[in-house]
XYZ file of C-alpha atoms in Angstrom:
711
model
C 67.079 30.099 -102.907
C 67.810 29.489 -106.678
C 70.492 28.057 -109.002
C 72.470 30.887 -110.393
C 75.775 29.263 -112.190
C 77.311 26.622 -113.657
C 81.166 26.463 -114.708
C 82.441 23.642 -116.565
C 86.289 23.388 -117.228
C 85.855 19.932 -118.827
C 83.715 17.137 -119.203
C 83.358 14.098 -121.621
C 86.024 15.596 -123.597
C 83.207 18.042 -125.215
C 82.381 20.717 -122.946
C 85.434 22.699 -121.988
C 85.751 25.930 -120.310
C 81.748 26.767 -120.551
C 79.637 28.876 -118.443
C 76.320 29.523 -117.747
C 74.388 31.897 -115.722
C 71.053 30.779 -114.735
C 69.561 33.594 -111.961
C 68.609 37.313 -113.131
C 69.073 38.478 -109.944
C 73.245 37.697 -109.992
C 75.873 38.031 -112.517
C 78.453 35.348 -111.821
C 81.751 35.063 -113.760
C 85.642 33.674 -113.141
C 87.734 36.669 -113.644
C 91.757 36.582 -112.732
C 91.308 32.746 -111.300
C 88.776 34.516 -109.027
C 85.058 33.567 -108.823
C 83.147 36.537 -108.901
C 79.263 36.940 -107.738
C 77.793 40.228 -107.880
C 74.157 41.080 -107.766
C 71.645 43.001 -110.145
C 68.682 44.304 -110.503
C 65.879 42.061 -111.997
C 62.329 42.538 -113.067
C 61.607 38.422 -113.319
C 59.503 38.783 -110.411
C 56.990 40.886 -112.397
C 57.711 38.811 -115.429
C 56.928 35.298 -114.141
C 54.765 34.013 -110.921
C 55.933 34.832 -107.892
C 56.540 31.034 -107.229
C 58.521 30.861 -110.588
C 62.201 32.134 -109.920
C 63.387 31.964 -113.528
C 63.482 30.070 -116.683
C 66.426 29.179 -118.392
C 66.135 27.581 -122.022
C 68.881 25.616 -123.753
C 68.603 26.028 -127.186
C 70.685 24.316 -130.089
C 70.231 21.007 -132.851
C 70.306 17.636 -132.526
C 74.156 16.788 -130.513
C 74.932 20.109 -130.023
C 74.889 19.001 -126.245
C 71.970 19.899 -124.715
C 71.337 17.056 -122.788
C 75.337 16.761 -121.651
C 74.410 20.104 -119.843
C 71.262 18.858 -118.331
C 72.729 15.373 -117.106
C 75.732 17.597 -115.452
C 72.904 19.412 -113.396
C 70.418 16.245 -112.984
C 72.931 13.146 -112.520
C 72.580 11.917 -108.794
C 75.786 11.220 -106.888
C 76.235 7.679 -107.804
C 75.918 8.053 -111.757
C 78.108 11.530 -111.123
C 80.859 9.214 -109.127
C 80.245 6.326 -112.072
C 80.418 8.923 -114.731
C 83.779 11.242 -113.587
C 85.475 8.958 -111.507
C 87.465 6.325 -113.179
C 89.447 3.198 -111.742
C 93.186 3.592 -112.017
C 95.244 0.494 -111.101
C 93.685 -1.674 -108.195
C 94.131 0.876 -105.597
C 93.573 4.708 -107.159
C 90.868 5.918 -109.018
C 90.719 9.394 -110.756
C 88.319 12.433 -111.312
C 88.330 12.903 -114.899
C 85.803 15.728 -115.049
C 85.710 19.042 -113.387
C 83.014 21.750 -112.854
C 81.013 23.165 -110.199
C 77.071 24.429 -109.507
C 76.621 27.433 -108.001
C 73.269 28.106 -105.532
C 72.193 31.186 -103.664
C 70.581 30.017 -100.258
C 70.260 33.314 -98.683
C 71.687 36.814 -97.737
C 75.575 36.197 -98.397
C 75.577 32.304 -98.216
C 75.976 30.279 -101.324
C 75.992 26.791 -102.058
C 78.456 24.884 -104.250
C 78.487 21.406 -105.355
C 81.996 20.208 -106.512
C 83.351 17.717 -108.887
C 87.174 18.141 -109.365
C 90.068 15.813 -108.542
C 91.568 19.106 -106.209
C 95.285 18.459 -107.454
C 97.354 21.808 -107.180
C 97.332 22.523 -110.790
C 93.924 21.820 -111.361
C 92.159 25.503 -112.461
C 89.168 24.714 -109.951
C 91.727 24.077 -107.318
C 93.312 27.303 -107.990
C 89.849 29.177 -108.177
C 89.141 27.991 -104.639
C 92.515 28.621 -103.390
C 92.210 32.246 -104.487
C 88.825 32.723 -103.624
C 88.548 30.973 -100.013
C 89.628 32.446 -97.469
C 89.848 29.352 -95.029
C 90.705 27.024 -97.601
C 93.668 24.856 -96.837
C 94.904 22.588 -100.009
C 97.076 20.526 -97.419
C 94.074 19.469 -95.335
C 92.204 18.065 -97.916
C 89.375 16.092 -95.723
C 88.287 19.143 -94.775
C 86.363 20.433 -96.494
C 87.028 18.155 -99.784
C 86.989 14.629 -97.808
C 84.308 13.168 -100.788
C 84.110 14.287 -104.067
C 81.617 15.327 -105.256
C 80.410 17.416 -102.304
C 78.486 20.240 -101.639
C 79.459 23.070 -99.551
C 77.879 26.238 -97.903
C 79.959 28.872 -98.194
C 79.408 32.573 -97.311
C 80.807 35.503 -99.217
C 82.800 37.981 -97.599
C 83.523 41.467 -99.487
C 85.396 39.772 -102.288
C 86.563 36.624 -100.867
C 84.662 33.462 -99.272
C 84.447 31.492 -96.327
C 83.496 27.625 -96.256
C 80.733 27.375 -93.224
C 79.535 23.558 -93.821
C 78.555 20.835 -95.635
C 75.593 20.175 -97.434
C 74.763 17.388 -94.759
C 75.512 19.594 -91.475
C 72.767 20.808 -89.605
C 73.439 24.375 -88.202
C 71.802 27.305 -86.193
C 71.863 29.389 -88.857
C 69.781 26.712 -91.215
C 67.141 24.288 -89.612
C 67.254 21.750 -92.062
C 70.405 20.325 -93.722
C 70.643 22.032 -97.463
C 70.997 18.715 -99.101
C 67.205 18.749 -98.053
C 66.545 21.975 -99.310
C 67.786 21.852 -102.925
C 65.331 19.404 -104.949
C 66.218 18.969 -108.449
C 63.947 16.666 -110.962
C 64.942 15.385 -114.366
C 62.021 14.705 -116.978
C 63.187 13.197 -120.468
C 61.532 11.350 -122.851
C 64.626 9.319 -123.280
C 67.246 9.662 -120.655
C 71.131 9.569 -121.745
C 73.458 6.377 -120.761
C 74.597 8.314 -117.735
C 71.176 7.945 -116.373
C 70.265 4.862 -114.422
C 66.655 4.933 -114.490
C 66.289 2.603 -111.530
C 66.489 5.587 -109.443
C 63.127 6.741 -111.064
C 60.306 8.524 -109.081
C 56.651 7.937 -109.230
C 54.223 10.082 -107.128
C 55.272 9.000 -103.775
C 56.502 12.226 -101.942
C 59.838 12.720 -100.663
C 60.699 8.777 -100.541
C 62.238 8.609 -103.906
C 64.925 11.161 -103.745
C 68.569 9.737 -103.672
C 69.598 8.801 -99.883
C 72.847 10.528 -100.718
C 73.126 13.863 -98.540
C 76.579 14.749 -100.188
C 74.811 17.242 -102.976
C 71.602 18.423 -103.264
C 68.836 15.680 -104.031
C 67.865 14.085 -107.249
C 65.512 11.991 -108.552
C 64.821 11.125 -112.204
C 60.664 11.131 -112.805
C 60.276 8.557 -115.353
C 56.946 7.505 -114.776
C 53.839 9.823 -114.383
C 51.282 9.897 -111.285
C 48.277 8.248 -112.667
C 46.139 10.448 -110.061
C 47.613 13.770 -111.812
C 47.011 12.437 -115.421
C 43.375 11.918 -114.038
C 42.988 15.414 -112.746
C 44.830 17.008 -115.309
C 42.594 15.360 -118.086
C 39.668 16.765 -116.774
C 41.437 19.855 -116.236
C 42.707 20.198 -120.013
C 39.165 18.909 -121.182
C 37.893 22.172 -119.554
C 40.846 24.562 -121.304
C 39.371 25.229 -124.277
C 42.329 27.362 -125.976
C 44.180 24.262 -126.218
C 41.913 22.304 -128.305
C 42.940 19.037 -126.212
C 40.722 16.524 -127.637
C 40.048 14.317 -124.391
C 36.834 14.449 -124.009
C 36.400 10.648 -125.202
C 39.633 9.302 -123.280
C 38.686 6.495 -120.806
C 41.106 4.962 -118.211
C 41.458 1.143 -118.286
C 41.699 -0.655 -115.176
C 43.066 -4.205 -116.095
C 43.610 -7.212 -114.223
C 46.951 -9.213 -115.353
C 46.714 -12.201 -112.954
C 47.781 -14.881 -115.278
C 48.466 -18.368 -113.039
C 48.421 -20.624 -116.372
C 51.169 -23.310 -116.070
C 54.464 -22.691 -117.788
C 55.469 -25.798 -120.593
C 58.140 -26.749 -118.892
C 55.962 -26.961 -115.551
C 53.121 -28.465 -117.099
C 51.970 -31.795 -115.681
C 48.151 -33.178 -115.111
C 48.211 -33.147 -111.139
C 48.842 -29.344 -111.006
C 46.450 -28.689 -113.887
C 43.581 -30.803 -111.861
C 44.485 -28.281 -108.925
C 43.749 -25.548 -110.637
C 40.590 -26.660 -112.490
C 39.261 -27.331 -108.666
C 40.149 -24.040 -107.305
C 38.656 -22.295 -110.036
C 35.286 -24.708 -109.230
C 35.531 -23.817 -105.696
C 36.404 -19.952 -105.911
C 34.534 -17.474 -107.337
C 35.514 -17.736 -111.118
C 33.028 -17.988 -113.800
C 30.073 -18.875 -111.134
C 26.859 -20.263 -111.800
C 25.552 -17.141 -109.952
C 26.775 -15.083 -113.106
C 24.616 -17.897 -115.362
C 21.376 -17.652 -113.132
C 21.617 -13.952 -113.144
C 21.773 -13.660 -117.040
C 19.134 -16.413 -117.363
C 16.837 -14.324 -114.926
C 17.300 -11.075 -117.228
C 16.594 -13.236 -120.769
C 13.263 -14.259 -119.076
C 12.239 -10.489 -118.855
C 9.885 -11.112 -116.151
C 7.245 -7.927 -116.572
C 8.020 -7.021 -112.662
C 11.430 -8.025 -112.477
C 12.924 -6.492 -115.745
C 13.751 -2.615 -114.207
C 15.076 -3.962 -111.069
C 17.249 -6.566 -112.843
C 18.451 -3.695 -115.178
C 19.371 -1.134 -111.956
C 20.960 -4.163 -110.655
C 23.111 -5.119 -113.311
C 26.097 -2.789 -112.945
C 26.157 -3.799 -108.933
C 26.294 -7.473 -110.302
C 29.356 -6.857 -112.562
C 30.686 -5.266 -109.827
C 30.698 -7.853 -107.406
C 31.662 -10.570 -109.879
C 34.553 -8.659 -111.208
C 36.047 -7.958 -107.648
C 35.454 -11.618 -106.689
C 36.750 -13.311 -109.828
C 39.990 -10.892 -109.642
C 40.501 -11.944 -106.149
C 39.806 -15.585 -106.591
C 42.186 -15.454 -109.672
C 44.988 -13.667 -107.641
C 44.657 -16.233 -104.914
C 45.316 -19.127 -107.935
C 48.172 -16.911 -108.590
C 49.835 -16.923 -105.200
C 49.395 -20.500 -105.179
C 50.719 -21.602 -108.200
C 53.408 -18.761 -109.266
C 54.294 -18.073 -105.929
C 54.091 -20.891 -103.415
C 54.633 -23.727 -106.192
C 57.441 -21.751 -107.915
C 59.093 -21.175 -104.774
C 59.276 -24.879 -104.010
C 60.635 -25.998 -107.564
C 63.224 -23.162 -107.119
C 64.175 -23.843 -103.678
C 67.808 -25.095 -103.631
C 67.687 -26.186 -100.452
C 65.096 -28.992 -101.025
C 62.580 -29.511 -97.858
C 62.600 -33.207 -97.765
C 59.852 -33.199 -94.969
C 56.353 -33.707 -95.414
C 55.470 -30.410 -93.970
C 52.581 -30.105 -91.325
C 49.101 -30.399 -91.789
C 46.433 -28.308 -90.872
C 44.576 -29.388 -87.710
C 41.442 -27.941 -86.556
C 41.424 -29.845 -83.112
C 44.906 -28.093 -82.957
C 43.671 -24.669 -81.083
C 47.142 -22.770 -82.421
C 46.323 -23.451 -86.137
C 42.392 -22.344 -85.155
C 43.788 -19.367 -83.450
C 46.058 -18.582 -86.462
C 43.490 -18.654 -89.030
C 40.504 -16.611 -86.783
C 43.730 -14.032 -86.624
C 44.221 -13.310 -90.461
C 40.401 -12.212 -90.124
C 42.407 -9.229 -88.606
C 43.518 -6.325 -89.908
C 46.377 -6.083 -88.058
C 47.186 -9.665 -89.648
C 47.143 -8.718 -93.379
C 50.788 -10.056 -93.605
C 51.961 -12.721 -91.465
C 54.224 -15.448 -91.456
C 53.062 -18.542 -90.579
C 56.724 -20.419 -90.215
C 56.013 -20.670 -86.422
C 53.044 -22.563 -86.781
C 53.186 -24.561 -89.857
C 56.599 -24.719 -90.621
C 58.642 -23.875 -93.936
C 57.310 -24.494 -97.306
C 57.466 -28.432 -97.901
C 56.168 -29.658 -100.899
C 53.454 -28.705 -103.171
C 50.889 -31.447 -102.534
C 50.841 -30.657 -98.898
C 50.538 -26.566 -99.492
C 47.470 -27.981 -101.689
C 46.172 -29.812 -99.427
C 46.048 -27.379 -96.443
C 44.765 -24.776 -98.551
C 41.781 -26.857 -99.768
C 41.444 -27.155 -96.271
C 41.844 -23.806 -95.258
C 39.219 -22.646 -97.996
C 36.774 -24.768 -96.811
C 37.207 -23.432 -93.569
C 36.536 -19.867 -94.476
C 33.500 -20.244 -96.520
C 31.949 -22.239 -93.827
C 32.146 -19.026 -91.577
C 28.775 -16.889 -91.695
C 30.159 -14.183 -89.785
C 32.213 -13.186 -93.259
C 31.126 -11.786 -96.277
C 32.430 -13.879 -99.562
C 34.876 -10.828 -100.178
C 36.455 -11.071 -96.708
C 36.437 -15.033 -96.913
C 38.662 -14.590 -100.110
C 40.869 -12.086 -98.321
C 41.633 -14.299 -95.678
C 42.567 -17.043 -97.978
C 44.793 -14.829 -99.498
C 46.424 -13.701 -96.779
C 47.150 -17.228 -95.705
C 48.711 -18.092 -98.760
C 50.967 -14.840 -98.282
C 51.720 -16.150 -94.748
C 52.981 -19.424 -96.509
C 54.990 -17.716 -98.838
C 56.500 -14.825 -96.158
C 57.932 -18.126 -94.253
C 60.206 -18.700 -97.185
C 61.027 -14.742 -98.025
C 61.007 -13.644 -94.693
C 60.864 -9.697 -95.418
C 58.802 -8.783 -92.513
C 57.748 -4.997 -92.471
C 59.481 -4.272 -95.486
C 57.047 -6.465 -97.821
C 53.902 -4.380 -99.384
C 53.029 -7.320 -101.464
C 49.721 -8.568 -99.525
C 48.800 -4.965 -98.273
C 49.289 -3.232 -101.554
C 46.831 -5.634 -103.005
C 44.059 -5.656 -100.356
C 44.477 -1.842 -100.330
C 43.815 -1.351 -103.956
C 41.213 -4.077 -104.099
C 39.396 -2.235 -100.868
C 39.492 0.955 -102.831
C 37.766 -0.730 -105.947
C 34.699 -1.577 -103.409
C 33.779 2.029 -103.465
C 34.059 2.813 -107.097
C 30.583 3.284 -108.802
C 28.998 0.474 -110.153
C 28.972 2.117 -113.476
C 32.710 1.790 -113.860
C 32.672 -1.874 -114.104
C 32.275 -4.461 -117.189
C 32.847 -7.896 -117.042
C 36.622 -7.729 -117.859
C 38.161 -4.331 -117.074
C 36.810 -1.109 -114.973
C 36.114 1.782 -117.596
C 36.492 5.453 -116.220
C 34.956 8.121 -118.904
C 37.004 11.246 -118.648
C 34.816 13.861 -119.729
C 32.796 14.491 -116.511
C 33.911 16.043 -113.219
C 36.410 14.529 -111.077
C 35.318 11.339 -108.907
C 37.324 11.909 -105.688
C 36.956 7.831 -105.334
C 38.456 7.257 -108.465
C 41.221 9.653 -107.103
C 41.521 7.425 -104.406
C 42.041 4.038 -106.551
C 44.511 6.098 -108.422
C 46.372 7.271 -105.347
C 46.656 3.949 -103.660
C 48.072 2.607 -107.490
C 50.749 5.173 -107.472
C 51.910 4.868 -104.045
C 52.840 1.204 -104.133
C 53.782 1.719 -108.106
C 57.546 1.296 -107.525
C 57.740 -0.115 -104.332
C 60.457 -2.716 -104.271
C 58.525 -5.529 -102.422
C 55.214 -4.954 -104.190
C 53.799 -6.566 -107.659
C 50.574 -4.102 -107.494
C 51.964 -3.067 -110.816
C 51.803 -5.879 -112.314
C 48.970 -7.309 -111.583
C 47.086 -4.644 -112.884
C 47.813 -2.367 -115.762
C 45.925 1.244 -115.815
C 46.602 2.720 -119.412
C 44.321 5.753 -121.133
C 42.615 5.025 -124.640
C 41.230 7.259 -127.159
C 44.218 10.053 -127.048
C 46.538 10.888 -130.069
C 50.095 10.216 -129.437
C 50.760 13.838 -129.317
C 48.229 14.270 -126.376
C 49.264 11.453 -124.244
C 52.570 12.773 -124.608
C 51.629 16.294 -123.476
C 49.789 14.853 -120.589
C 52.340 12.528 -119.378
C 54.611 16.064 -119.432
C 51.993 18.282 -117.334
C 50.962 15.296 -115.015
C 54.792 15.256 -113.872
C 55.716 19.005 -113.753
C 52.401 19.564 -111.387
C 52.992 16.552 -109.324
C 56.331 18.120 -108.447
C 55.108 21.441 -107.997
C 52.057 20.218 -105.547
C 54.378 18.028 -103.734
C 56.965 21.478 -103.098
C 57.560 22.682 -99.674
C 57.730 26.237 -98.725
C 61.486 26.468 -98.133
C 62.798 24.048 -100.874
C 64.426 24.886 -104.761
C 61.920 23.115 -106.761
C 64.650 22.513 -110.149
C 62.624 21.024 -113.095
C 64.923 19.731 -115.950
C 62.586 19.219 -119.005
C 64.561 17.656 -121.781
C 62.811 18.899 -125.392
C 59.184 18.773 -123.623
C 57.900 20.191 -127.053
C 59.509 16.842 -128.868
C 56.147 15.578 -129.921
C 54.264 18.560 -129.459
C 52.200 20.367 -132.038
C 53.825 23.982 -132.737
C 50.970 25.719 -131.276
C 51.088 23.722 -128.204
C 54.501 24.361 -128.234
C 53.623 28.348 -128.587
C 51.259 27.839 -125.904
C 53.715 25.788 -123.449
C 55.323 28.667 -121.395
C 51.622 30.217 -120.677
C 50.253 27.531 -120.032
C 53.198 26.558 -117.043
C 52.973 29.887 -115.634
C 49.262 30.100 -115.575
C 49.261 26.644 -113.164
C 52.249 27.693 -111.351
C 50.517 30.634 -110.107
C 47.625 28.508 -108.444
C 50.234 27.584 -106.462
C 51.509 30.115 -103.630
C 54.631 29.348 -101.123
C 56.756 27.498 -104.097
C 60.147 28.257 -105.075
C 60.117 26.876 -108.970
C 63.270 27.251 -111.075
C 62.922 25.174 -114.741
C 66.056 24.609 -117.174
C 64.421 23.340 -120.446
C 66.341 22.166 -123.948
C 64.810 22.557 -127.575
C 65.902 22.537 -130.636
C 62.478 24.478 -131.529
C 61.989 28.349 -131.925
C 58.432 28.158 -130.659
C 59.032 28.673 -127.082
C 61.993 30.950 -127.719
C 59.741 34.241 -128.021
C 58.060 34.027 -124.276
C 62.128 33.658 -122.780
C 63.890 36.759 -122.610
C 66.922 36.456 -124.707
C 69.851 36.793 -121.948
C 68.242 33.404 -120.217
C 68.626 31.492 -123.534
C 71.484 29.863 -124.322
C 72.784 28.753 -127.460
C 74.721 25.649 -127.812
C 76.680 24.479 -131.398
C 78.811 21.524 -131.718
C 81.655 22.546 -133.539
C 84.417 19.846 -134.181
C 83.040 17.789 -131.287
C 83.460 20.547 -129.024
C 80.347 22.446 -127.414
C 80.053 26.053 -127.348
C 77.858 28.208 -125.728
C 76.805 31.646 -125.758
C 73.643 33.914 -124.603
C 71.325 34.597 -127.317
C 71.865 38.446 -126.582
C 75.626 37.924 -126.881
C 75.317 35.751 -130.035
C 75.621 38.882 -132.298
C 76.789 42.217 -132.242
C 74.173 44.090 -131.779
C 71.339 42.941 -128.820
C 69.012 39.912 -130.149
C 65.975 40.237 -128.187
C 63.818 37.344 -128.809
C 61.001 38.007 -126.063
C 58.013 38.627 -128.121
C 59.783 38.315 -131.390
C 58.426 36.587 -134.348
C 58.532 33.002 -134.443
C 59.576 33.309 -138.076
C 62.315 35.751 -137.717
C 63.705 33.373 -135.124
C 63.306 30.630 -137.355
C 65.119 32.657 -139.830
C 68.724 32.534 -137.921
C 70.996 30.454 -139.492
C 71.899 29.131 -135.823
C 68.072 27.426 -135.956
C 68.086 26.753 -139.743
C 70.657 27.146 -142.180
C 67.514 27.723 -144.917
C 64.228 28.257 -144.747
C 62.873 25.766 -146.922
C 63.390 21.995 -146.806
C 66.828 20.716 -148.118
C 65.354 18.400 -150.673
C 63.536 21.200 -152.544
C 66.438 23.770 -151.983
C 68.554 21.184 -153.830
C 65.855 21.130 -156.892
C 65.923 24.538 -157.348
C 69.638 24.933 -157.158
C 69.729 22.371 -159.733
C 67.032 24.342 -161.879
C 69.012 27.567 -161.487
C 72.165 25.663 -163.265
C 69.919 24.650 -165.996
C 68.305 28.150 -166.523
C 71.734 29.581 -166.718
C 72.651 27.161 -169.614
C 72.622 28.750 -172.251
C 71.904 25.490 -174.297
C 68.179 25.396 -174.069
C 68.145 22.431 -176.454
C 69.207 19.896 -173.987
C 66.204 20.908 -170.991
C 62.694 19.758 -170.387
C 60.867 23.266 -170.481
C 57.443 22.074 -169.712
C 59.165 20.327 -166.325
C 60.895 23.622 -165.607
C 57.540 25.436 -166.137
C 55.982 22.875 -163.809
C 58.727 23.026 -161.124
C 58.756 26.884 -160.897
C 54.649 27.324 -160.597
C 54.811 24.871 -157.404
C 57.178 26.660 -155.782
C 55.257 28.454 -152.576
C 57.531 31.661 -151.926
C 55.932 34.343 -154.013
C 59.657 36.247 -154.504
C 61.386 33.094 -155.181
C 58.695 32.047 -157.896
C 58.701 35.179 -159.354
C 62.266 35.481 -159.744
C 62.878 32.077 -161.250
C 59.728 32.917 -163.311
C 61.704 36.148 -164.799
C 65.033 33.905 -165.409
C 62.950 31.378 -167.289
C 61.550 34.336 -169.493
C 64.890 35.674 -169.975
C 67.000 32.617 -170.743
C 64.765 30.160 -172.063
C 61.883 32.375 -174.015
C 64.077 34.794 -175.266
C 66.498 32.066 -176.083
C 64.159 30.339 -178.581
C 63.166 33.528 -179.898
C 66.625 34.005 -180.598
C 67.285 30.317 -181.946
C 64.227 31.399 -184.081
C 65.483 34.297 -185.841
C 68.805 32.685 -186.873
C 67.163 29.758 -188.538
C 65.116 32.607 -190.323
C 68.305 34.430 -191.377
C 69.820 31.109 -192.866
C 66.598 30.362 -194.787
C 66.596 30.713 -198.611
C 63.758 29.433 -200.091
C 61.576 32.532 -200.983
C 58.483 30.743 -200.850
C 59.038 29.639 -197.080
C 60.428 33.376 -196.277
C 56.924 34.686 -197.579
C 54.818 32.146 -195.486
C 56.488 33.295 -192.497
C 55.879 36.920 -192.936
C 51.925 36.179 -193.735
C 52.323 34.313 -189.948
C 54.379 37.475 -188.481
C 51.501 39.902 -189.815
C 48.729 37.579 -188.229
C 47.409 35.807 -191.615
C 46.022 32.390 -191.098
C 48.926 29.471 -190.382
């Protein structure tokens, strides 16, 4: 399965009647109002890894339309509709754009995604009427009842038959075609056509779009922290990249601020916070006692204390974070919910009664794993008032603190579960909620980390040693919940990487996204990866090596079906791509023109293995090979040198500028012009002065000088 063709009749007023062939295996064109698809021989399977179908490059200057083309390929169904279907009056809409995307599925079966108004006079409608044998324009609900739409068609000699929609299952295709085409769009900055709320972060299949009228799309905004960690270690061991990531450190920092907002500050709540800090595990005397023992430097205790110091940091860090989260749940969760409740609950609430068996049973159930996320509405009622909720919380804390069967960590977990059950009595999310589940799972994973990673306020993971699978588990949990709609794990904990340059960060971000997609790909799926200027912030040497790195890594993953379309305005990657798979884009009077590189000139222009400088010299890439500022200064210099009136020129400056020019042939030419137009002019001026001289004494002195006598 592969993407083979795009035809754009019109899009956004700037693309008209343009086409691109993406496959080395097919030649596709529109001829005499018919769709012509012919198979052709290809050697790409010998050039690229078996898992990679092809790489197509969109090459052009800024504003030439590269991102527009990627948007056409990458937009999900909702964004496609919003961009191309406009309201016309109260009851009618019109499709303002017209294009289709063609895929080869298998044998004589193809997939086609269509955006068109399907009016009788439209070119694409005429195309289908001429090319589809079972197309009936007057029965629009079959097959074009909803636009944009994906259809499976079968080639039958020179015509095509409509077989089914992308979302239909059939005996021929085990799965829906919409689930077999996975389009992943990666960009540093998406255009306004893209709603990045449809973003994706390392969660398997979950974040592809739900609509199945077309192939599934997703916008890959954030990299997986797990992949970043793995590839940081991998890149550090790739000497040819000269990647300076050995000093890189991953920071896991809590971000749990339970301080009162200025408008909500009151003495009573400040006292509650102080009391909670005192009875929980925030800055405990246990820490002070430990440091006191270290200061004493008892000879028989010193080694043992030093060995246990990191263990102690780990324990304090986790208990401190969990205690802070409990206060956060109460202040920012329960108290804010009560303050923001439009339907004020005027009852005094239910006080926890330890002689009430149902109350005790509920609290004891919170010790069990299956009660991570409970709803206490049925037993303690809805949230009532802040004072009542505070007093109940103090009673719950005291209840669990006296339970000798629980470790300190487990006591705090139970308290946190109780607070969540009170919030759930208000929000009522049920199993959709991941708030408590995500925090607990993440904290549980931190418990297994090596003590050496823990510091007083954050966890620091150094990336120069081999991969630690326990770290991988922590990052995997973080990734899993990162973009969950009902989890705040990503706002309660920040994960960042320090000691990398901006270019190194961007390179790591890109590689991590790419191979997160590749690793999770399934055997029978087409994985189409769209890269919008991936080399934008890369050093030229990394750009030059990028395609090789891509191929070397993809080679490691067998039974994948990867196809890449990338845009760039740089020539550094072009020498690794065949010229018939490089498309040059040019914006002429606000209309985008597209042509393949090998058709751009009268003679075939081969980019593969070409000298980068030769490609750079092409006027399509650069109008000239020196900076515009220097170019204009040199033009001014040439004008001055051609000016026969040397008296008004600054000859010292002219010599300085000529000797500063780095291009040797140009410098020599200007030096010759200087001699011809300046020094010779000075000689001629001097001779004229001599001829006009009438003083015999002065003339004799000039003769002496010319004969080599002393001045």
